[in-house]
PDB file of C-alpha atoms in Angstrom:
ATOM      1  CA  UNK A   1      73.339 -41.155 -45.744  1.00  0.00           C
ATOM      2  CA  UNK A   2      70.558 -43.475 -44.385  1.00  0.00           C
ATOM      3  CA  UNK A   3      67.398 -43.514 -46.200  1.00  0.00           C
ATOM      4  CA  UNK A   4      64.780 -45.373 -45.910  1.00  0.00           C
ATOM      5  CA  UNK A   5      60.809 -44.753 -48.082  1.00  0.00           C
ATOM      6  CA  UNK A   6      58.370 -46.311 -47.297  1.00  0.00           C
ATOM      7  CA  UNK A   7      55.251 -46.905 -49.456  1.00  0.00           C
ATOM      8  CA  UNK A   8      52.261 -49.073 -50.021  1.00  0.00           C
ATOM      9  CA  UNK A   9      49.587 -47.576 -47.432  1.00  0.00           C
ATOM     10  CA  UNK A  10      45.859 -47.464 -48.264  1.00  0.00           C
ATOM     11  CA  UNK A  11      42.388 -47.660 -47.569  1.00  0.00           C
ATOM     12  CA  UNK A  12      40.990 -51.130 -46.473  1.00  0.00           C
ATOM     13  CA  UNK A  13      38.066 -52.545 -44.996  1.00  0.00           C
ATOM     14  CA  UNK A  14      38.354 -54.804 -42.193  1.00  0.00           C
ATOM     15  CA  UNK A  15      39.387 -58.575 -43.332  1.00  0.00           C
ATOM     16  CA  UNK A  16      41.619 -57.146 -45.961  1.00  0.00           C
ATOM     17  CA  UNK A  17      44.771 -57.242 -47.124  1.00  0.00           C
ATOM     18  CA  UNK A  18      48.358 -55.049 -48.318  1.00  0.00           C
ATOM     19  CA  UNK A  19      51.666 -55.266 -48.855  1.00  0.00           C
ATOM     20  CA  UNK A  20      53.832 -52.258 -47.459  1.00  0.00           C
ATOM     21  CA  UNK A  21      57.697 -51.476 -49.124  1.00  0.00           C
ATOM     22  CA  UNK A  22      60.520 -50.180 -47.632  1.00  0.00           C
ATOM     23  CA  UNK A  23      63.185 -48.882 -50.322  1.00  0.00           C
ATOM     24  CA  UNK A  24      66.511 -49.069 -48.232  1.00  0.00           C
ATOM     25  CA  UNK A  25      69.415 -47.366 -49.395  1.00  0.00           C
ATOM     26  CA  UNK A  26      72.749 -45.339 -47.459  1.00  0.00           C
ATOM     27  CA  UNK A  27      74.147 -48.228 -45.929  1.00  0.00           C
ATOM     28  CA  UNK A  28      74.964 -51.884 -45.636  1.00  0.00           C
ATOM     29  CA  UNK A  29      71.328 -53.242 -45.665  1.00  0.00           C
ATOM     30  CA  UNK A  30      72.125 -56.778 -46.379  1.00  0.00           C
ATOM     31  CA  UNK A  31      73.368 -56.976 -42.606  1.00  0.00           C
ATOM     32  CA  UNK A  32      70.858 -54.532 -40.957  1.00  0.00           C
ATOM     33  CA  UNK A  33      68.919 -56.018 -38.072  1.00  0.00           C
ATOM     34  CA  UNK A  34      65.055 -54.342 -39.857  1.00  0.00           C
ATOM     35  CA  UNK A  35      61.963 -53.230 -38.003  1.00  0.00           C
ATOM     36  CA  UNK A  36      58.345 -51.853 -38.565  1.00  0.00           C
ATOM     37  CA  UNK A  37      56.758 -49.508 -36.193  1.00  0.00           C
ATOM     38  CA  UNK A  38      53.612 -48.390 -36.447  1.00  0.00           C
ATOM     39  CA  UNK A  39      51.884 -45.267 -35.119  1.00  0.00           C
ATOM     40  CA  UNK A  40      48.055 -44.963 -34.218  1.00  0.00           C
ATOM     41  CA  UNK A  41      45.768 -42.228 -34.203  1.00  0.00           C
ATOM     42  CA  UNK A  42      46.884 -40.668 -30.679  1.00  0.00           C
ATOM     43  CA  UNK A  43      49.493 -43.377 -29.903  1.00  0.00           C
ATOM     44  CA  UNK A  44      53.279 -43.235 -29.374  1.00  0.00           C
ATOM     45  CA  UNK A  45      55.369 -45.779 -31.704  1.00  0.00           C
ATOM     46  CA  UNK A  46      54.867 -48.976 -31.608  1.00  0.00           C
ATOM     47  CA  UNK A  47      57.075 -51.960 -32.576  1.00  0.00           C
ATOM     48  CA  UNK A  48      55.507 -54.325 -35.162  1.00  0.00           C
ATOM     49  CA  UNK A  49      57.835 -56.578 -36.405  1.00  0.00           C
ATOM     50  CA  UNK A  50      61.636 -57.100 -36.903  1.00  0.00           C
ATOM     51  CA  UNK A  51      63.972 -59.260 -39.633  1.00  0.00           C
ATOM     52  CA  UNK A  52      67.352 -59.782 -39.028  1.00  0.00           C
ATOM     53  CA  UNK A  53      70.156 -58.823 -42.134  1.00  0.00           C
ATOM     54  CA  UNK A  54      69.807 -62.629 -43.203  1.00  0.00           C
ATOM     55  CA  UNK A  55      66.300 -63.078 -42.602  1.00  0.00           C
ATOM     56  CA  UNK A  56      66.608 -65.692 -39.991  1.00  0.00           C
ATOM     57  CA  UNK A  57      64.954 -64.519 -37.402  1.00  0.00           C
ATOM     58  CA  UNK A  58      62.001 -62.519 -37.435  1.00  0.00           C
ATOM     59  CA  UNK A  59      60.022 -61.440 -34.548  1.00  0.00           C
ATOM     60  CA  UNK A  60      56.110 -60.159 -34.563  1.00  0.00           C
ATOM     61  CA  UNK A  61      54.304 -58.398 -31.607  1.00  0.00           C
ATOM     62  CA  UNK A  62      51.614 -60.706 -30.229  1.00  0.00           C
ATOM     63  CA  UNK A  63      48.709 -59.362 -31.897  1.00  0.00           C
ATOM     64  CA  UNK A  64      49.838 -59.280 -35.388  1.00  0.00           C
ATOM     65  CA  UNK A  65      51.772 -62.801 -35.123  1.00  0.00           C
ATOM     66  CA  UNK A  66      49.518 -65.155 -37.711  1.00  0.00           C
ATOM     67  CA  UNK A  67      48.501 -61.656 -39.663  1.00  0.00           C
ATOM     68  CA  UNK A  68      51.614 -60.013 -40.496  1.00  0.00           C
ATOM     69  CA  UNK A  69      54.804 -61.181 -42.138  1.00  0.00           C
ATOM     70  CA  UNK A  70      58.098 -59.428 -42.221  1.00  0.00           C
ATOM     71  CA  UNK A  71      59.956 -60.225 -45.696  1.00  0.00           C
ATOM     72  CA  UNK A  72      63.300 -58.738 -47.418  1.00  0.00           C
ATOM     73  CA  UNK A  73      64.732 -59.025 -50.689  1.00  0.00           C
ATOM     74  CA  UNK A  74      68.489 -58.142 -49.904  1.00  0.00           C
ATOM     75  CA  UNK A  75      69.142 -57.984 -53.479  1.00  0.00           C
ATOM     76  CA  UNK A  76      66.932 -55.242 -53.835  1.00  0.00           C
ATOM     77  CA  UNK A  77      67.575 -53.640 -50.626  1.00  0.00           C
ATOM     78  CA  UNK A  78      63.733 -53.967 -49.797  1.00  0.00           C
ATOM     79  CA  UNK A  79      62.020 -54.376 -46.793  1.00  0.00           C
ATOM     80  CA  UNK A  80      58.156 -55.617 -47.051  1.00  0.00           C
ATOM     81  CA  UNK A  81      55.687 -56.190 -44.229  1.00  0.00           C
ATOM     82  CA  UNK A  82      52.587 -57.959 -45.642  1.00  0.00           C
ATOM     83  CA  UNK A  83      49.343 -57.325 -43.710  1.00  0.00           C
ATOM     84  CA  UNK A  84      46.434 -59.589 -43.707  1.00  0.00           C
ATOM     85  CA  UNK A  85      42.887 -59.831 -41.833  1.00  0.00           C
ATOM     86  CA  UNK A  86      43.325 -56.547 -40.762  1.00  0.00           C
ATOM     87  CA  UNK A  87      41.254 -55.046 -37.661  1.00  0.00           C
ATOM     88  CA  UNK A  88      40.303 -51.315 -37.338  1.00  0.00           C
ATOM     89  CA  UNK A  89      43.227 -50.946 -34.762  1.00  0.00           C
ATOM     90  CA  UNK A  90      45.594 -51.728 -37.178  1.00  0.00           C
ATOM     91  CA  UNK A  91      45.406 -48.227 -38.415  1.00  0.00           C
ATOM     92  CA  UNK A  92      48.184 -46.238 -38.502  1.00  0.00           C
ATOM     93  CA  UNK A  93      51.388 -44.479 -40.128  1.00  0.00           C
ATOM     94  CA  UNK A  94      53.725 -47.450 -40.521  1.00  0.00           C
ATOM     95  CA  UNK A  95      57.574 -46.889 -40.849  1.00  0.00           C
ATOM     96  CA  UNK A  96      60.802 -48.984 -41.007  1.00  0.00           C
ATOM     97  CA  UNK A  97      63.562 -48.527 -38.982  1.00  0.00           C
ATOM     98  CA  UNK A  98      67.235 -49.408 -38.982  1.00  0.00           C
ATOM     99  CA  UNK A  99      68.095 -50.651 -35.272  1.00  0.00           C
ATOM    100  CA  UNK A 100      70.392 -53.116 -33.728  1.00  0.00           C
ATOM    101  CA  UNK A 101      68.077 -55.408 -33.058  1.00  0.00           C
ATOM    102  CA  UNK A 102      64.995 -57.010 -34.591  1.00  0.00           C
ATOM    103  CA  UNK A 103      63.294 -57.177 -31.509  1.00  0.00           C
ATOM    104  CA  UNK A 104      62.323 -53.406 -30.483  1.00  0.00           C
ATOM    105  CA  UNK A 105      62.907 -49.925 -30.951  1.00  0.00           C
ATOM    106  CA  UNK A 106      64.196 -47.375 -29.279  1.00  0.00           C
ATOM    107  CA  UNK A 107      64.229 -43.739 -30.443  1.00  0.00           C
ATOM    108  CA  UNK A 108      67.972 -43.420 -29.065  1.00  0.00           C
ATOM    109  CA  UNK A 109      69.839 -46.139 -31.242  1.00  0.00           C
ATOM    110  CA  UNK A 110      67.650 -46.872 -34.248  1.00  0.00           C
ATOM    111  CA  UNK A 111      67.194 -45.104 -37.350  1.00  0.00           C
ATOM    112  CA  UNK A 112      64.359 -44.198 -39.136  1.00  0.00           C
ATOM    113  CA  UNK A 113      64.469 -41.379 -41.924  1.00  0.00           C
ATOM    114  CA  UNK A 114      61.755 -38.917 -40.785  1.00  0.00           C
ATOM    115  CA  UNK A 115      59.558 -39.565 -43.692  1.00  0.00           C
ATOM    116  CA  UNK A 116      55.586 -39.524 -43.974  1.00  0.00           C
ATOM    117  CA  UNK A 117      55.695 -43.281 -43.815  1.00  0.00           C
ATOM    118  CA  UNK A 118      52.892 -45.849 -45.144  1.00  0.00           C
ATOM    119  CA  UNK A 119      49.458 -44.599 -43.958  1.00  0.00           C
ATOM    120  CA  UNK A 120      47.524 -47.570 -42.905  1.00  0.00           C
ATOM    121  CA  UNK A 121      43.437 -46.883 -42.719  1.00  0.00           C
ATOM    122  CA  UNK A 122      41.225 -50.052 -41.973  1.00  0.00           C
ATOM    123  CA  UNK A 123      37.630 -49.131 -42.064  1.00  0.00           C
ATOM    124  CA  UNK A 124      34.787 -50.149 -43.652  1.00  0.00           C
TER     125      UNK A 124
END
């Protein structure tokens, strides 16, 4: 079956930097459409970022474009989302999600594992 771990989260201050992993296995991940959602203190899910099986197109919400950068290593069967200058409302459980598109998600047609995710705190 599907499962997808994420890891990677910690404690930052504002300005800094991570890498979050996604360990991917269950399926054919080399032609998964990927996302990242995140979820803030009090907030629904929110889509972050999405990477298509090949990696050719990758798509960013407007307020992380220029920060954040959506990566696999299809070899590995890893998903990475690499987060830099990171504001306060960046903070948040971060998971990845299989879904048919890069570009959103939807609860109803993507896939995401149930676990505790990648806990995200910027603060200084």
């Amino acid at each position: 079956q599907v499962q997808l771990v994420e890891s990677g989260g910690k404690l930052v201050q504002p300005g800094g930097s991570l890498r979050l992993s996604c360990a991917a296995s269950g399926f054919a991940f080399s032609s998964a459409n990927m996302i990242w959602v995140r979820q803030g203190p009090g907030k629904g899910l929110e889509w972050v970022s999405g990477i298509s099986g090949g990696g050719e197109i990758v798509k960013y919400l407007d307020n992380v474009k220029g920060r954040f950068t959506v990566s696999r290593d299809n070899a590995k069967n890893m998903l990475y989302l690499d987060l830099k200058n990171l504001y306060d409302e960046d903070t948040a459980v971060y998971y990845c999600a299989k879904c048919p598109t890069p570009d959103r998600y939807r609860s109803s047609d993507c896939i995401r594992t149930g676990g505790p995710g990648a806990q995200v705190t910027v603060s200084s």
